[in-house]
CSV table of C-alpha atoms in Angstrom, one decimal:
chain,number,residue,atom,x,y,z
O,1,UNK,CA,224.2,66.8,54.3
O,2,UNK,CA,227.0,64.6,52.5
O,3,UNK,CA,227.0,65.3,48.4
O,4,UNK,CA,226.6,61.6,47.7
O,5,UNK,CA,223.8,60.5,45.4
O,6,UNK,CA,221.9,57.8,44.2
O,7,UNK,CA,219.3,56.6,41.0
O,8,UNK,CA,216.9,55.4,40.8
O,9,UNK,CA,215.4,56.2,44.4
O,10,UNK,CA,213.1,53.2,43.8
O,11,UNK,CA,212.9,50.6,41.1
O,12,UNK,CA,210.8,47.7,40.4
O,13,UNK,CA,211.5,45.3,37.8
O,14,UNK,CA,210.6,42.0,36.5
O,15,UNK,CA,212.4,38.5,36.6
O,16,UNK,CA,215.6,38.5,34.4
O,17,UNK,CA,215.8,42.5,33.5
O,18,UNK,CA,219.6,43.7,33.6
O,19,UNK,CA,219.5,46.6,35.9
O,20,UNK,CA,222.2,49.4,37.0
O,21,UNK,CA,222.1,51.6,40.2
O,22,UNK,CA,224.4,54.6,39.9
O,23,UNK,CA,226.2,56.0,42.9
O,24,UNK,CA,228.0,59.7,42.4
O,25,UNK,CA,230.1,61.7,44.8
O,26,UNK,CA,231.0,65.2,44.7
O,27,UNK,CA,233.5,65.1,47.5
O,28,UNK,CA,236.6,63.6,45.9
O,29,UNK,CA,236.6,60.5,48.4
O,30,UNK,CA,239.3,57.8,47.2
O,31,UNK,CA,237.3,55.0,49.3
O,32,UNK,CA,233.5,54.2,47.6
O,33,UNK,CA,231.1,51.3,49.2
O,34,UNK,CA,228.1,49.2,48.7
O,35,UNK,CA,226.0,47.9,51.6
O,36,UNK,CA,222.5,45.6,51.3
O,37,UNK,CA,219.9,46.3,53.4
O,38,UNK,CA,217.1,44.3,54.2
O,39,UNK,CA,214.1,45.5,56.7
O,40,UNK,CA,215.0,45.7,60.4
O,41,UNK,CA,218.3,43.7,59.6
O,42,UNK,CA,222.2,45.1,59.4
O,43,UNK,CA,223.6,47.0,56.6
O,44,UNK,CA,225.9,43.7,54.5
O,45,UNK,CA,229.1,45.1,52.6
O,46,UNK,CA,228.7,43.8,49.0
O,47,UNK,CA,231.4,45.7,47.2
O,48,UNK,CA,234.0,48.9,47.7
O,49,UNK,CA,236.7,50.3,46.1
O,50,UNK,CA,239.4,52.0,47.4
O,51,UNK,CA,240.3,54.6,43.9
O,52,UNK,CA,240.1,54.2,40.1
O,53,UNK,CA,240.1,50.9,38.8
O,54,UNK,CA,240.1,49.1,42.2
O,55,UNK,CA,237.0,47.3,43.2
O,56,UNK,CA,236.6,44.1,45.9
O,57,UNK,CA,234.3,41.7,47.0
O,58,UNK,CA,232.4,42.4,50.6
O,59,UNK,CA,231.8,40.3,53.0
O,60,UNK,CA,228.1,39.0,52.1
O,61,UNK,CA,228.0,37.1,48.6
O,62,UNK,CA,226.4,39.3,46.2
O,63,UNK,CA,225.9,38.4,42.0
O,64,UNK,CA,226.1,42.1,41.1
O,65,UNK,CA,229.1,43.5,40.0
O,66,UNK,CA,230.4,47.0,40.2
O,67,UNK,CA,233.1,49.7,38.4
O,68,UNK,CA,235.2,52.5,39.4
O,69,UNK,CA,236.2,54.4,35.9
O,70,UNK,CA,236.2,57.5,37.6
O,71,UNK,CA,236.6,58.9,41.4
O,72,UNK,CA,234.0,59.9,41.7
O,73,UNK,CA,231.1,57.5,40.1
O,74,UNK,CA,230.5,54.0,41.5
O,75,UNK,CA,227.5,52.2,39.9
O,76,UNK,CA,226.3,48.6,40.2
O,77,UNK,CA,225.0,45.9,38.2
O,78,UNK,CA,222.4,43.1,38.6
O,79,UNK,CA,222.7,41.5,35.1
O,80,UNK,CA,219.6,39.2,35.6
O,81,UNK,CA,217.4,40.3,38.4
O,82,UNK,CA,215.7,37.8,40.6
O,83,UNK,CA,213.1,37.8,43.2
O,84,UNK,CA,215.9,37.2,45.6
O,85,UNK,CA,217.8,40.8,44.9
O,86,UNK,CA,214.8,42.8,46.4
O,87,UNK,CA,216.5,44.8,49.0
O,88,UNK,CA,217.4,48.1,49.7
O,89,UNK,CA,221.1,49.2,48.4
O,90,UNK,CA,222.9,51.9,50.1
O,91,UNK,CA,226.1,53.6,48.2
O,92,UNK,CA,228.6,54.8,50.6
O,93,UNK,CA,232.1,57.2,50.2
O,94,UNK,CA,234.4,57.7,52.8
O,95,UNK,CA,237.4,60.0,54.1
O,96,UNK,CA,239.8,59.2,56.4
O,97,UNK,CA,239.7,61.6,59.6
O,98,UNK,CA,241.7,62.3,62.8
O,99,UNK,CA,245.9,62.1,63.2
O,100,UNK,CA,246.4,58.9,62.0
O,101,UNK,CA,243.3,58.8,59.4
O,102,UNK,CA,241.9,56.0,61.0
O,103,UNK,CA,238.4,57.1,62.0
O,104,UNK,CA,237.5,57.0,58.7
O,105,UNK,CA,233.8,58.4,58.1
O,106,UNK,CA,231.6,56.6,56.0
O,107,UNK,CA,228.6,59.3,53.7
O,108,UNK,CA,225.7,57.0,52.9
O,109,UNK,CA,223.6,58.6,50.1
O,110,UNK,CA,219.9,57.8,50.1
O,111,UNK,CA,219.8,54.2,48.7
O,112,UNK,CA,217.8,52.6,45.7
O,113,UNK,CA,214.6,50.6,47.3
O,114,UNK,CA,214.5,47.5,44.4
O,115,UNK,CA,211.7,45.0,43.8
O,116,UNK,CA,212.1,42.5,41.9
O,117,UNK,CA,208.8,41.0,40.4
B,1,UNK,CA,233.0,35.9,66.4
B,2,UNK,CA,233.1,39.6,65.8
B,3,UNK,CA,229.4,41.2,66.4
B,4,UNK,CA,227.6,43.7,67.8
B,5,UNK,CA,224.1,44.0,69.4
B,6,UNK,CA,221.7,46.9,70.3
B,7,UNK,CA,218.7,46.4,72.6
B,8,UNK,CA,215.4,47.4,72.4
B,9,UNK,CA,214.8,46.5,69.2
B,10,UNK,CA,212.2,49.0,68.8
B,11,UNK,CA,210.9,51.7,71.4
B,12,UNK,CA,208.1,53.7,71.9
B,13,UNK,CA,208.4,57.0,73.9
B,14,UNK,CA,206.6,60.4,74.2
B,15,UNK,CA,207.7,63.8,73.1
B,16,UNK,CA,209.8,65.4,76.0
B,17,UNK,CA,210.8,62.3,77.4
B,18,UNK,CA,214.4,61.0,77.4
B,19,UNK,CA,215.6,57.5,76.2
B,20,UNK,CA,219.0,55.4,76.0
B,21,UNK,CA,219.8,53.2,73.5
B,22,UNK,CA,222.2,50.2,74.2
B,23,UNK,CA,225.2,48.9,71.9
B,24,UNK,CA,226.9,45.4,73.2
B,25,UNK,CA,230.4,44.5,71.1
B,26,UNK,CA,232.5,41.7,70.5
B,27,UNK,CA,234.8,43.0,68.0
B,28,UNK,CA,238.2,42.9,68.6
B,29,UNK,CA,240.3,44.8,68.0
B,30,UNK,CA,238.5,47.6,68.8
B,31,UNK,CA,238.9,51.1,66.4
B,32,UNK,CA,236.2,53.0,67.5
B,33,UNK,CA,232.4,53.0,67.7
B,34,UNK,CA,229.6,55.1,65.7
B,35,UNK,CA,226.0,56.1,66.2
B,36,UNK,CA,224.3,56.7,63.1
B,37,UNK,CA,220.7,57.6,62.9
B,38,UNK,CA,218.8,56.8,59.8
B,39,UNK,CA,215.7,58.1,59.2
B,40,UNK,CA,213.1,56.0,56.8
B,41,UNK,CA,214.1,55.5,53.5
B,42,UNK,CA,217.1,57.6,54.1
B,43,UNK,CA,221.0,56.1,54.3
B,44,UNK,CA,222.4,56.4,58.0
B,45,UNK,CA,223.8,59.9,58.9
B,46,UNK,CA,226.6,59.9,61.3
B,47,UNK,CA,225.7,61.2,65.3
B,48,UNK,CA,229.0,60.8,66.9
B,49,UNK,CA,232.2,58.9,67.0
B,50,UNK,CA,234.2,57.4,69.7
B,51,UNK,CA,237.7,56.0,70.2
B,52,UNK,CA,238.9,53.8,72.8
B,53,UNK,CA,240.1,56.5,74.8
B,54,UNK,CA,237.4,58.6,74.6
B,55,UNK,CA,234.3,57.6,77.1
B,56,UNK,CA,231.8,60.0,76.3
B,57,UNK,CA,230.6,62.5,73.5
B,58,UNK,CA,227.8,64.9,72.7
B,59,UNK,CA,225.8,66.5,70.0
B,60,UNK,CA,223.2,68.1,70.8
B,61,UNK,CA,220.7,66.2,72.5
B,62,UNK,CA,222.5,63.6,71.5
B,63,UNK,CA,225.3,61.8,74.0
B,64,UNK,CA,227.4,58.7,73.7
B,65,UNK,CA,229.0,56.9,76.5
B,66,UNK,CA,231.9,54.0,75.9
B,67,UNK,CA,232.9,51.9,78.2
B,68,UNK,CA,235.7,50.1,76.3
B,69,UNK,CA,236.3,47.5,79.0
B,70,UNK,CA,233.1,46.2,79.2
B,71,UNK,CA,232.7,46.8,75.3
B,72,UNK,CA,229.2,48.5,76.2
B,73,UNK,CA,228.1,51.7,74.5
B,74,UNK,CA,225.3,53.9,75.1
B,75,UNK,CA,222.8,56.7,73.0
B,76,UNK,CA,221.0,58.7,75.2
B,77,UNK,CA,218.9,61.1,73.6
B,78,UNK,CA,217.5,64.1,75.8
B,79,UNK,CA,213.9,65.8,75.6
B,80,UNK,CA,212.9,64.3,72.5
B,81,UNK,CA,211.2,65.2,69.2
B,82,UNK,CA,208.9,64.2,66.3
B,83,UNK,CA,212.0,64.2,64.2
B,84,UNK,CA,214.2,61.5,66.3
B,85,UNK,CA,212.2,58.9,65.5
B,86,UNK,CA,214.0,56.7,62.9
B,87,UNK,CA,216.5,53.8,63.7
B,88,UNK,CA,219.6,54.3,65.9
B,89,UNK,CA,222.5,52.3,64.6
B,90,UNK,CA,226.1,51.1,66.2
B,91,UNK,CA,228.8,50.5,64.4
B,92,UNK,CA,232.3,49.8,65.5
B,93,UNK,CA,235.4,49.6,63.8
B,94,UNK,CA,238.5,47.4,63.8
B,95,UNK,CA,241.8,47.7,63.3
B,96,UNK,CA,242.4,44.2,61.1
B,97,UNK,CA,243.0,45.6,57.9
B,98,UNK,CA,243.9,49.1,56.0
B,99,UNK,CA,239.9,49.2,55.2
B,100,UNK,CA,238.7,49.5,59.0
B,101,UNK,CA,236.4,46.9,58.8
B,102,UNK,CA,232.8,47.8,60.0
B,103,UNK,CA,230.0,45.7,62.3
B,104,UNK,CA,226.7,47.1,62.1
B,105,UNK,CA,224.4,46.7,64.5
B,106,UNK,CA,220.7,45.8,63.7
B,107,UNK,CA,219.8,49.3,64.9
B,108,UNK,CA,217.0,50.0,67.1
B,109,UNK,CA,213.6,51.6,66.2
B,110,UNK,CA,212.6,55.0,67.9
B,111,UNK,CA,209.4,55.9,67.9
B,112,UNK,CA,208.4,59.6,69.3
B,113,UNK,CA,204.9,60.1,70.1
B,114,UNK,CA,203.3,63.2,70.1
């Protein structure tokens, strides 16, 4: 069981509420991702970071925005929710592994379920 | 286009029986590939992990084939239980940049009857 976690488990909000889900890690992993996840449909990059102070844009559009302060805490913020953010959001941390630290593996933490009223 | 592609979609089976999951890819070039399993409500949990040399990998009840040529990959999951039901997901891995991009699958859904 990776040591990644995740709040709220489950939100629901109304139309227009700033929100922030927070992401922690207890493994020391430079590399920290967040994926969307919508029922029976791929896991979408949205955001990572590759250490402090280092965040990028995924590959699926996303108005949230996100922070690296410190290694090992990765939250994300919806500062007006809509209808159209209900999803599930998985936070991510990764290691590289093998010789050439390639294989990197990825530890998903639970994810925040969030409906947006 | 890069993708990747799993078939069933969703599966039914009974306790005890076997099943094999199927993972098509596009993506080149080609890193490795993962199964993860991710039970409801839960984030994906890492089965096993493949490179290109590597054709074939086990954990537990759990084995992976790769087939690198025909970019085909394969779950098979032996004598199963209550507790594999959940989705099956591939992912594979490119070499195109320092991150190691990822393409998820859409994951198929196991069902274990009792």
């Amino acid at each position: 069981e990776a040591d990644i976690y995740q709040t709220p488990r489950y939100l629901v909000i109304g139309t227009g509420k700033k929100i922030t889900l927070e992401c922690s890690q207890t493994m020391g992993h430079d590399k920290m991702y967040w994926y969307q996840q919508d029922p029976g449909m791929e896991l979408h990059l949205i955001h990572y970071s590759y250490g402090v102070n280092s965040t990028e844009k995924g590959d699926l559009s996303s108005e949230s925005t996100v922070s690296r302060i410190r290694t090992e805490h990765f939250p994300l913020t919806l500062e007006s929710a809509r209808p159209s953010h209900t999803s599930q959001y998985l936070c991510a941390s990764s290691s590289p592994t093998g010789t050439s630290g390639a294989q990197e593996t990825q530890y998903f933490g639970p994810g925040t379920r969030l409906l947006v009223l | 286009k890069n993708q990747v592609e799993q078939s069933p979609q969703s599966l039914i089976i009974l306790e005890g029986k076997n099943c094999t999951l199927q993972c098509n890819y596009t993506v080149s070039p080609f890193s490795n590939l993962r199964w993860y399993k991710q039970d409801t409500g839960r984030g994906p949990v890492s089965l096993t992990i493949m490179t290109f040399s590597e054709n074939t990998k086990s954990n537990g009840r759990y084995t992976a084939t790769l087939d690198a040529d025909t970019k085909q990959s394969s779950l098979h999951i032996t004598a199963s239980q209550l507790s594999d039901s959940a989705s099956y997901i591939c992912v594979v891995s490119d070499r195109g940049s320092t991150l190691g991009r990822l393409y998820f699958g859409r994951g198929t859904q196991l069902t274990v009857w009792p």
